[in-house]
Amino acid sequence: MSNKISETLTFECETGNYHTFCPISCVAWLYQKIEDSFFLVVGTKTCGYFLQNALGVMIFAEPRYAMAELEEGDISAQLNDYEELKRLCLQIKKDRNPSVIIWIGTCTTEIIKMDLEGMAPKLENELGIPIVVARANGLDYAFTQGEDTVLAAMAHRCPEQILLIEKKKVIQDSNIQNFFSFLSLEKKEETTDKNFEKLKKNPPLVLFGSLPSTVACQLSSELKRQSVQVSGWLPAQRYTDLPSLGDQVYVCGVNPFLSRTATTLMRRRKCKLIGAPFPIGPDGTRAWIEKICSVFGIKTEGLEKREEQIWENLKDYLDLVRGKSVFFMGDNLLEISLARFLIRCGMIVYEIGIPYLDKRYQAAELLFLQNTCKSMSIPMPRIVEKPDNYNQIQRMRELKPDLAITGMAHANPLEARGINTKWSVEFTFAQIHGFTNARDVLELVTRPLRRNNNLENLGWSNLTKKEKKI
Amino acid sequence: MKLAYWMYAGPAHIGTLRVASSFKNVHAIMHAPLGDDYFNVMRSMLERERDFTPVTASIVDRHVLARGSQEKVVDNITRKDKEERPDLIVLTPTCTSSILQEDLQNFVDRASITSNSDVILADVNHYRVNELQAADRTLEQVVRYYLEKARRQGTLDQSITKEPSANIIGIFTLGFHNQHDCRELKRLLQDLNIKVNKVIPEGGSVKDLQDLPKAWFNLVPYREIGLMTAIYLEKNFGMPYISITPMGIVDTAECIRQIEKHVNNLVSNKKFNYEPYIDQQTRFVSQAAWFSRSIDCQNLTGKKAVVFGDATHAASITRILAREMGIRVSCTGTYCKHDAEWFKEQVQGFCDEILITDDHTEVGDMIARIEPSAIFGTQMERHIGKRLDIPCGVISSPVHIQNFPLGYRPFLGHEGTNQIADLVYNSFTLGMEDHLLEIFGGHDTKEVITKSLSTDTDLTWNHESQLELNKIPGFVRGKIKRNTEKFARQNNITNITVEIMYAAKEALSA
């Protein structure tokens, strides 16, 4: 498949000198999502400084995360890592009594080769609290990939799908001759147990990716409309409610940056991965649902009409963005899906910068992007992995895009040079998934355009003193 | 290991970057993993900086871990040299490079052969110094580098200016109200007929550093950053320096008297007398002296306050409260542990107790125990105050975007005294007003009228939809509820479910 894509989509790789958030920032949304967790970031003052500044006011709300700040004694191994971590975790247990403590390994623990994975099971036994280790460090990962490392680590903690196997056995006994495929199995199940008729049409489906509970609920109910039952989410609202996994379980990602989690689910937990475009934008949501339904052999109902309806509702925003050009500098891995949606909205995408592109995990999304470009008769954007911000700014000066989607480090300087910008970080914190939230994505994208429409005639769009060569 | 939720002073490399990006045309290259360039965000967001922050990273990734940086750092330095043509490139070590122990000096030596820019390695150890100490050190390092270079090249001119002149040392990017303070200091010196020779590092050029010795004296407004440079200049060029922070009426006057002393030491014929100026400013330009005499300030007598911040601001504010306003400072403290002795000496006799700590929970506990009428502290104390319902005036970094006001808000000099008086007075009256409201049960004695017209509707919300509604933040919940009910009525639906809520959101694009 990747061959077919590269015929038309061009992939480049630059120097990797780009601005993004450190992956430990994932604690910010994950500690809120997993209500009974405690995140302990084992790192230095640098990590702490980033967290406290990036998360702003959250820090004052008695968060369920903290730094285990390494001091010189820890670095030079004068202190015993195990004893030190035990001391801190005991205190956390005493103060907060969480259901799980998640250790976030950082660059420093990598460099000094602190054996977090080795210490965790020992301490877990001693403490009686599960300890999950995720290495979300800046040596290996960018921004949202932090969540990927945490979910991949958590996938190991999900209970084994025992119930299903037992149930299957019962069915097996009575209907051995029909045990060939899921479809036939389900038909039998329906006839044997009328109570399961509505609930048990599809084999267990676990969705992975951390979403606000409202959005998760919206996506689940979208699938329910097509009679697809979601049996669980990774992560769930509480650590104690992690979904069961096993070789009969189908899994599907809701975010483009979860390739490690997908790999872990497939290889280690033997789940079946449904590779679909991501439910961002009405086009993406429909394609996502259709793919899941097709895997389960379900014919979708009224999806087309529903998508149309959503587009209809977006009309005022679409008029604003049609024909405008976008430049993604790239820092959070949502870029491909967002670009695909914006192209469908009638925008022209010059460049999709992206920190890391897993062509296998994102295959369906890439194909969808390609098809969208074709159907909208818009040239394929160049996809730049590990971009170089300096080069990108030079290109932006040439291309003069109507909108740059960029990190906060570049937003104000670009605005001062007359380029509209939208902070990319907002897309990670806003609700952008599903039909219902399509409007919110465009709300974000059009905000700078709407604001600057108001200011256009005031004659002060360029606010730098001299155009120094940037 | 230390369990930490929050810190007052940042890591060392932040201090170095603040020095580098304060100078004009100086570029810093951090030897750091991806994501450590968060400084750029802070500068761009907090200072609302229009230009790209001149800081890039030479990324440390897996490959560097395995094989070392090799050519990478050198290549990045020479590349930046070509792209931006800076005067100076500062290679900045981080906590990561501290442990990797690569020979960064070697990279610097190699890069400086091929590049047109000067290249130096910031001499800071992540595990030994904090942001403020690192900034102090780096500034001294840069100044020393350029003065020694000038001396080697024979371009160093050690004669002083004809008219009295001064250097202002220690105005920084991301410093607490530094830009405003700088303007106020320039005005003060202008009033005294003293020329400003150089302001460093903010807005200064490293090429001009060789002119530093031309000034008659150095003014170091902040204790934390700049003192090392001033001491270096005194030792090597015999330049006197004034380290009294001109904050508050008494200290501003004291600072001006020091200036008078140093200036008169160098003039031979006529003697300067600044006393009339001090008197005029104190009594009529600054309103603070009059304020301390007015009835308003009388009401503040003996009220309890707590002060916490960096050494400079906490010490000065403590003395202003106690000495100039008659407020009782129950406790004062600083997070500048490295400067504890100086701090204790400064506030001796102006407060009941002294707290030296960088642990914000200790500060919080102290405030809860004392229950002052007002707090003067950092952003952290502001939040502690919120939780305890005690008003707080912010007097020191750590910074927040609201501490970078667009309007003119110096803390130093005579205009600074006005600003501080306002800040103090507003904090206390707000507290008093709050108190009275509590006693008399608020402004409104009638029941609050809600926006919805009827409380009883024909619509029923099922259990799930009610739960869903409760998840929506309070300030928009009413709107969502109304819109959903409107949608339900339009569609003749009586039973509201979660699905109806979403459908309503889509239909009304609420």
GROMACS .gro file of N, CA, C and O in nm, chain A residues 7-61:
model
  220
    7GLU      N    1   0.349   0.698  -0.501
    7GLU     CA    2   0.344   0.742  -0.639
    7GLU      C    3   0.296   0.887  -0.650
    7GLU      O    4   0.339   0.962  -0.736
    8THR      N    5   0.207   0.922  -0.561
    8THR     CA    6   0.149   1.055  -0.574
    8THR      C    7   0.176   1.144  -0.453
    8THR      O    8   0.199   1.262  -0.469
    9LEU      N    9   0.175   1.086  -0.335
    9LEU     CA   10   0.209   1.167  -0.219
    9LEU      C   11   0.360   1.166  -0.204
    9LEU      O   12   0.424   1.064  -0.220
   10THR      N   13   0.419   1.283  -0.176
   10THR     CA   14   0.564   1.284  -0.160
   10THR      C   15   0.599   1.295  -0.012
   10THR      O   16   0.541   1.375   0.061
   11PHE      N   17   0.690   1.212   0.030
   11PHE     CA   18   0.735   1.215   0.168
   11PHE      C   19   0.878   1.265   0.171
   11PHE      O   20   0.962   1.220   0.094
   12GLU      N   21   0.902   1.359   0.262
   12GLU     CA   22   1.038   1.407   0.277
   12GLU      C   23   1.076   1.395   0.422
   12GLU      O   24   0.992   1.381   0.509
   13CYS      N   25   1.203   1.402   0.447
   13CYS     CA   26   1.249   1.399   0.585
   13CYS      C   27   1.355   1.506   0.600
   13CYS      O   28   1.450   1.511   0.521
   14GLU      N   29   1.337   1.596   0.698
   14GLU     CA   30   1.435   1.703   0.716
   14GLU      C   31   1.521   1.675   0.839
   14GLU      O   32   1.535   1.560   0.881
   15THR      N   33   1.570   1.782   0.901
   15THR     CA   34   1.672   1.764   1.005
   15THR      C   35   1.616   1.731   1.143
   15THR      O   36   1.689   1.690   1.232
   16GLY      N   37   1.487   1.754   1.164
   16GLY     CA   38   1.432   1.731   1.297
   16GLY      C   39   1.457   1.846   1.393
   16GLY      O   40   1.439   1.832   1.513
   17ASN      N   41   1.499   1.962   1.340
   17ASN     CA   42   1.513   2.081   1.424
   17ASN      C   43   1.381   2.156   1.427
   17ASN      O   44   1.362   2.254   1.356
   18TYR      N   45   1.288   2.105   1.507
   18TYR     CA   46   1.159   2.171   1.511
   18TYR      C   47   1.113   2.185   1.655
   18TYR      O   48   1.165   2.119   1.745
   19HIS      N   49   1.017   2.272   1.671
   19HIS     CA   50   0.967   2.296   1.806
   19HIS      C   51   0.845   2.211   1.833
   19HIS      O   52   0.753   2.205   1.753
   20THR      N   53   0.845   2.144   1.946
   20THR     CA   54   0.725   2.073   1.989
   20THR      C   55   0.728   2.063   2.140
   20THR      O   56   0.826   2.102   2.203
   21PHE      N   57   0.620   2.014   2.197
   21PHE     CA   58   0.618   1.994   2.342
   21PHE      C   59   0.689   1.864   2.375
   21PHE      O   60   0.693   1.771   2.295
   22CYS      N   61   0.742   1.859   2.494
   22CYS     CA   62   0.802   1.736   2.544
   22CYS      C   63   0.689   1.635   2.569
   22CYS      O   64   0.581   1.674   2.613
   23PRO      N   65   0.710   1.508   2.538
   23PRO     CA   66   0.602   1.409   2.554
   23PRO      C   67   0.551   1.392   2.697
   23PRO      O   68   0.441   1.341   2.715
   24ILE      N   69   0.628   1.438   2.798
   24ILE     CA   70   0.575   1.424   2.934
   24ILE      C   71   0.450   1.510   2.954
   24ILE      O   72   0.378   1.494   3.051
   25SER      N   73   0.423   1.600   2.859
   25SER     CA   74   0.302   1.683   2.872
   25SER      C   75   0.175   1.599   2.872
   25SER      O   76   0.069   1.647   2.910
   26CYS      N   77   0.186   1.472   2.830
   26CYS     CA   78   0.067   1.387   2.827
   26CYS      C   79   0.007   1.369   2.965
   26CYS      O   80  -0.113   1.341   2.977
   27VAL      N   81   0.085   1.388   3.071
   27VAL     CA   82   0.026   1.374   3.205
   27VAL      C   83  -0.086   1.475   3.224
   27VAL      O   84  -0.182   1.450   3.297
   28ALA      N   85  -0.076   1.587   3.155
   28ALA     CA   86  -0.174   1.694   3.174
   28ALA      C   87  -0.315   1.647   3.145
   28ALA      O   88  -0.408   1.676   3.219
   29TRP      N   89  -0.331   1.575   3.033
   29TRP     CA   90  -0.467   1.532   3.002
   29TRP      C   91  -0.496   1.392   3.055
   29TRP      O   92  -0.609   1.360   3.087
   30LEU      N   93  -0.389   1.311   3.070
   30LEU     CA   94  -0.414   1.173   3.115
   30LEU      C   95  -0.454   1.167   3.263
   30LEU      O   96  -0.537   1.087   3.302
   31TYR      N   97  -0.395   1.254   3.346
   31TYR     CA   98  -0.432   1.246   3.487
   31TYR      C   99  -0.578   1.289   3.507
   31TYR      O  100  -0.647   1.244   3.597
   32GLN      N  101  -0.624   1.376   3.416
   32GLN     CA  102  -0.764   1.416   3.425
   32GLN      C  103  -0.856   1.307   3.373
   32GLN      O  104  -0.966   1.286   3.423
   33LYS      N  105  -0.809   1.237   3.270
   33LYS     CA  106  -0.889   1.132   3.210
   33LYS      C  107  -0.902   1.012   3.306
   33LYS      O  108  -1.011   0.963   3.330
   34ILE      N  109  -0.788   0.968   3.358
   34ILE     CA  110  -0.789   0.850   3.446
   34ILE      C  111  -0.799   0.900   3.590
   34ILE      O  112  -0.700   0.940   3.651
   35GLU      N  113  -0.919   0.897   3.642
   35GLU     CA  114  -0.948   0.971   3.765
   35GLU      C  115  -0.878   0.919   3.890
   35GLU      O  116  -0.856   0.993   3.985
   36ASP      N  117  -0.845   0.791   3.890
   36ASP     CA  118  -0.786   0.735   4.012
   36ASP      C  119  -0.635   0.710   3.997
   36ASP      O  120  -0.578   0.628   4.066
   37SER      N  121  -0.572   0.784   3.905
   37SER     CA  122  -0.430   0.762   3.879
   37SER      C  123  -0.345   0.866   3.950
   37SER      O  124  -0.395   0.968   3.996
   38PHE      N  125  -0.217   0.839   3.957
   38PHE     CA  126  -0.121   0.941   3.998
   38PHE      C  127   0.001   0.928   3.908
   38PHE      O  128   0.057   0.821   3.893
   39PHE      N  129   0.041   1.039   3.844
   39PHE     CA  130   0.155   1.037   3.753
   39PHE      C  131   0.277   1.093   3.824
   39PHE      O  132   0.274   1.205   3.875
   40LEU      N  133   0.383   1.014   3.827
   40LEU     CA  134   0.508   1.058   3.886
   40LEU      C  135   0.612   1.069   3.776
   40LEU      O  136   0.651   0.968   3.717
   41VAL      N  137   0.654   1.191   3.747
   41VAL     CA  138   0.752   1.213   3.641
   41VAL      C  139   0.891   1.209   3.703
   41VAL      O  140   0.924   1.294   3.786
   42VAL      N  141   0.969   1.109   3.667
   42VAL     CA  142   1.103   1.095   3.725
   42VAL      C  143   1.201   1.170   3.636
   42VAL      O  144   1.242   1.120   3.530
   43GLY      N  145   1.234   1.291   3.675
   43GLY     CA  146   1.320   1.373   3.589
   43GLY      C  147   1.384   1.487   3.665
   43GLY      O  148   1.392   1.484   3.788
   44THR      N  149   1.427   1.587   3.591
   44THR     CA  150   1.501   1.698   3.654
   44THR      C  151   1.414   1.823   3.661
   44THR      O  152   1.298   1.823   3.623
   45LYS      N  153   1.476   1.928   3.710
   45LYS     CA  154   1.412   2.060   3.717
   45LYS      C  155   1.363   2.104   3.579
   45LYS      O  156   1.262   2.172   3.569
   46THR      N  157   1.437   2.067   3.473
   46THR     CA  158   1.398   2.108   3.338
   46THR      C  159   1.259   2.055   3.305
   46THR      O  160   1.174   2.128   3.255
   47CYS      N  161   1.236   1.928   3.336
   47CYS     CA  162   1.105   1.868   3.311
   47CYS      C  163   0.998   1.940   3.394
   47CYS      O  164   0.891   1.972   3.345
   48GLY      N  165   1.032   1.962   3.520
   48GLY     CA  166   0.936   2.026   3.610
   48GLY      C  167   0.900   2.166   3.564
   48GLY      O  168   0.785   2.207   3.566
   49TYR      N  169   1.002   2.238   3.519
   49TYR     CA  170   0.979   2.374   3.474
   49TYR      C  171   0.888   2.376   3.352
   49TYR      O  172   0.797   2.457   3.342
   50PHE      N  173   0.912   2.282   3.262
   50PHE     CA  174   0.826   2.271   3.144
   50PHE      C  175   0.682   2.244   3.186
   50PHE      O  176   0.590   2.313   3.143
   51LEU      N  177   0.664   2.145   3.272
   51LEU     CA  178   0.528   2.108   3.312
   51LEU      C  179   0.457   2.224   3.378
   51LEU      O  180   0.344   2.257   3.345
   52GLN      N  181   0.525   2.288   3.473
   52GLN     CA  182   0.455   2.392   3.547
   52GLN      C  183   0.420   2.512   3.459
   52GLN      O  184   0.318   2.577   3.480
   53ASN      N  185   0.504   2.538   3.358
   53ASN     CA  186   0.473   2.651   3.272
   53ASN      C  187   0.375   2.616   3.162
   53ASN      O  188   0.287   2.693   3.128
   54ALA      N  189   0.388   2.494   3.107
   54ALA     CA  190   0.302   2.455   2.997
   54ALA      C  191   0.160   2.433   3.046
   54ALA      O  192   0.064   2.459   2.974
   55LEU      N  193   0.146   2.387   3.168
   55LEU     CA  194   0.012   2.353   3.215
   55LEU      C  195  -0.053   2.468   3.290
   55LEU      O  196  -0.167   2.457   3.333
   56GLY      N  197   0.020   2.576   3.306
   56GLY     CA  198  -0.038   2.698   3.360
   56GLY      C  199  -0.117   2.678   3.486
   56GLY      O  200  -0.065   2.630   3.585
   57VAL      N  201  -0.243   2.716   3.482
   57VAL     CA  202  -0.323   2.718   3.604
   57VAL      C  203  -0.349   2.580   3.662
   57VAL      O  204  -0.376   2.567   3.780
   58MET      N  205  -0.341   2.477   3.578
   58MET     CA  206  -0.371   2.343   3.628
   58MET      C  207  -0.285   2.307   3.747
   58MET      O  208  -0.324   2.233   3.834
   59ILE      N  209  -0.166   2.362   3.748
   59ILE     CA  210  -0.070   2.328   3.851
   59ILE      C  211  -0.121   2.367   3.989
   59ILE      O  212  -0.084   2.310   4.089
   60PHE      N  213  -0.210   2.464   3.994
   60PHE     CA  214  -0.255   2.513   4.123
   60PHE      C  215  -0.375   2.436   4.176
   60PHE      O  216  -0.420   2.457   4.287
   61ALA      N  217  -0.428   2.346   4.094
   61ALA     CA  218  -0.551   2.278   4.132
   61ALA      C  219  -0.524   2.144   4.199
   61ALA      O  220  -0.594   2.048   4.177
   0.00000   0.00000   0.00000
